[in-house]
Amino acid sequence: EGEEMKARFKVTVYVYLKHKRQEKIETIRDFNGNRKTLLDRENLEVTVPFAPKKSGKYMLDIVVEDLSSGYRHRDIVSHKFKKI
């Protein structure tokens, strides 16, 4: 039960505005701790720094890869940003 676990995830976000790629953001996040505690968590949060340069409806193509197993998950979301 006290077994330690390490997990490493690479998150890549492709940012599009009006169907044109604006930027690519990559970050790697490590999670370490008790195996049971990590597996019991419903969510693992990864913060990806992004500040839109223009107002508009953005599409974010998000790819999360487990670097130990090679498993990949992809999701596409859209969000309307207003310039501050």
mmCIF file of C-alpha atoms in Angstrom:
data_model
loop_
_atom_site.group_PDB
_atom_site.id
_atom_site.type_symbol
_atom_site.label_atom_id
_atom_site.label_comp_id
_atom_site.label_asym_id
_atom_site.label_seq_id
_atom_site.Cartn_x
_atom_site.Cartn_y
_atom_site.Cartn_z
ATOM 1 C CA GLU A 1 0.000 0.000 0.000
ATOM 2 C CA GLY A 2 2.931 2.336 0.628
ATOM 3 C CA GLU A 3 4.331 1.723 -2.863
ATOM 4 C CA GLU A 4 5.632 4.852 -4.563
ATOM 5 C CA MET A 5 4.514 5.691 -8.089
ATOM 6 C CA LYS A 6 5.862 8.087 -10.692
ATOM 7 C CA ALA A 7 3.967 9.329 -13.730
ATOM 8 C CA ARG A 8 5.118 11.763 -16.399
ATOM 9 C CA PHE A 9 2.772 13.445 -18.858
ATOM 10 C CA LYS A 10 3.483 15.622 -21.862
ATOM 11 C CA VAL A 11 0.727 18.079 -22.761
ATOM 12 C CA THR A 12 0.742 19.710 -26.194
ATOM 13 C CA VAL A 13 -1.794 22.392 -27.077
ATOM 14 C CA TYR A 14 -2.169 23.596 -30.654
ATOM 15 C CA VAL A 15 -3.926 26.971 -30.627
ATOM 16 C CA TYR A 16 -6.029 28.002 -33.638
ATOM 17 C CA LEU A 17 -7.840 31.243 -34.421
ATOM 18 C CA LYS A 18 -10.029 31.340 -37.539
ATOM 19 C CA HIS A 19 -8.683 27.887 -38.488
ATOM 20 C CA LYS A 20 -5.070 29.139 -38.607
ATOM 21 C CA ARG A 21 -2.533 27.819 -36.149
ATOM 22 C CA GLN A 22 -1.334 30.583 -33.856
ATOM 23 C CA GLU A 23 1.032 28.693 -31.596
ATOM 24 C CA LYS A 24 2.077 25.379 -30.112
ATOM 25 C CA ILE A 25 2.486 25.066 -26.341
ATOM 26 C CA GLU A 26 4.213 22.095 -24.707
ATOM 27 C CA THR A 27 4.718 21.254 -21.079
ATOM 28 C CA ILE A 28 5.793 18.163 -19.151
ATOM 29 C CA ARG A 29 4.406 17.438 -15.718
ATOM 30 C CA ASP A 30 5.575 14.831 -13.200
ATOM 31 C CA PHE A 31 3.353 13.279 -10.554
ATOM 32 C CA ASN A 32 4.986 11.406 -7.689
ATOM 33 C CA GLY A 33 3.504 9.875 -4.589
ATOM 34 C CA ASN A 34 1.748 6.969 -3.009
ATOM 35 C CA ARG A 35 0.347 4.644 -5.693
ATOM 36 C CA LYS A 36 -3.096 4.282 -4.099
ATOM 37 C CA THR A 37 -3.430 8.026 -3.519
ATOM 38 C CA LEU A 38 -2.532 8.862 -7.134
ATOM 39 C CA LEU A 39 -4.799 6.184 -8.609
ATOM 40 C CA ASP A 40 -7.715 7.215 -6.378
ATOM 41 C CA ARG A 41 -7.592 10.785 -7.676
ATOM 42 C CA GLU A 42 -10.369 11.579 -10.103
ATOM 43 C CA ASN A 43 -8.361 14.268 -11.918
ATOM 44 C CA LEU A 44 -4.754 15.282 -12.379
ATOM 45 C CA GLU A 45 -4.393 18.986 -13.118
ATOM 46 C CA VAL A 46 -1.827 20.405 -15.491
ATOM 47 C CA THR A 47 -1.560 24.162 -15.993
ATOM 48 C CA VAL A 48 -0.642 25.253 -19.501
ATOM 49 C CA PRO A 49 0.336 28.923 -19.870
ATOM 50 C CA PHE A 50 -1.711 30.605 -22.597
ATOM 51 C CA ALA A 51 -2.624 34.253 -23.098
ATOM 52 C CA PRO A 52 -4.574 35.079 -26.254
ATOM 53 C CA LYS A 53 -3.136 37.956 -28.239
ATOM 54 C CA LYS A 54 -6.450 38.814 -29.946
ATOM 55 C CA SER A 55 -10.137 38.535 -29.144
ATOM 56 C CA GLY A 56 -12.057 35.792 -30.895
ATOM 57 C CA LYS A 57 -13.178 32.202 -30.863
ATOM 58 C CA TYR A 58 -10.176 29.936 -30.408
ATOM 59 C CA MET A 59 -9.934 26.216 -30.997
ATOM 60 C CA LEU A 60 -7.561 24.329 -28.720
ATOM 61 C CA ASP A 61 -6.343 20.927 -29.911
ATOM 62 C CA ILE A 62 -5.076 19.258 -26.731
ATOM 63 C CA VAL A 63 -2.919 16.110 -26.757
ATOM 64 C CA VAL A 64 -1.957 14.432 -23.470
ATOM 65 C CA GLU A 65 0.669 11.691 -23.623
ATOM 66 C CA ASP A 66 1.703 9.341 -20.833
ATOM 67 C CA LEU A 67 5.455 9.233 -21.423
ATOM 68 C CA SER A 68 5.902 5.909 -19.615
ATOM 69 C CA SER A 69 3.332 3.939 -21.636
ATOM 70 C CA GLY A 70 3.025 6.006 -24.808
ATOM 71 C CA TYR A 71 -0.763 6.220 -24.350
ATOM 72 C CA ARG A 72 -2.192 9.386 -25.952
ATOM 73 C CA HIS A 73 -5.497 11.165 -25.518
ATOM 74 C CA ARG A 74 -6.705 13.982 -27.761
ATOM 75 C CA ASP A 75 -9.516 16.448 -27.231
ATOM 76 C CA ILE A 76 -10.580 19.558 -29.108
ATOM 77 C CA VAL A 77 -12.319 22.424 -27.344
ATOM 78 C CA SER A 78 -13.311 25.906 -28.388
ATOM 79 C CA HIS A 79 -13.530 29.021 -26.270
ATOM 80 C CA LYS A 80 -14.280 32.662 -26.969
ATOM 81 C CA PHE A 81 -11.675 35.007 -25.500
ATOM 82 C CA LYS A 82 -11.979 38.743 -25.019
ATOM 83 C CA LYS A 83 -8.814 40.802 -25.025
ATOM 84 C CA ILE A 84 -8.170 42.400 -21.662
#
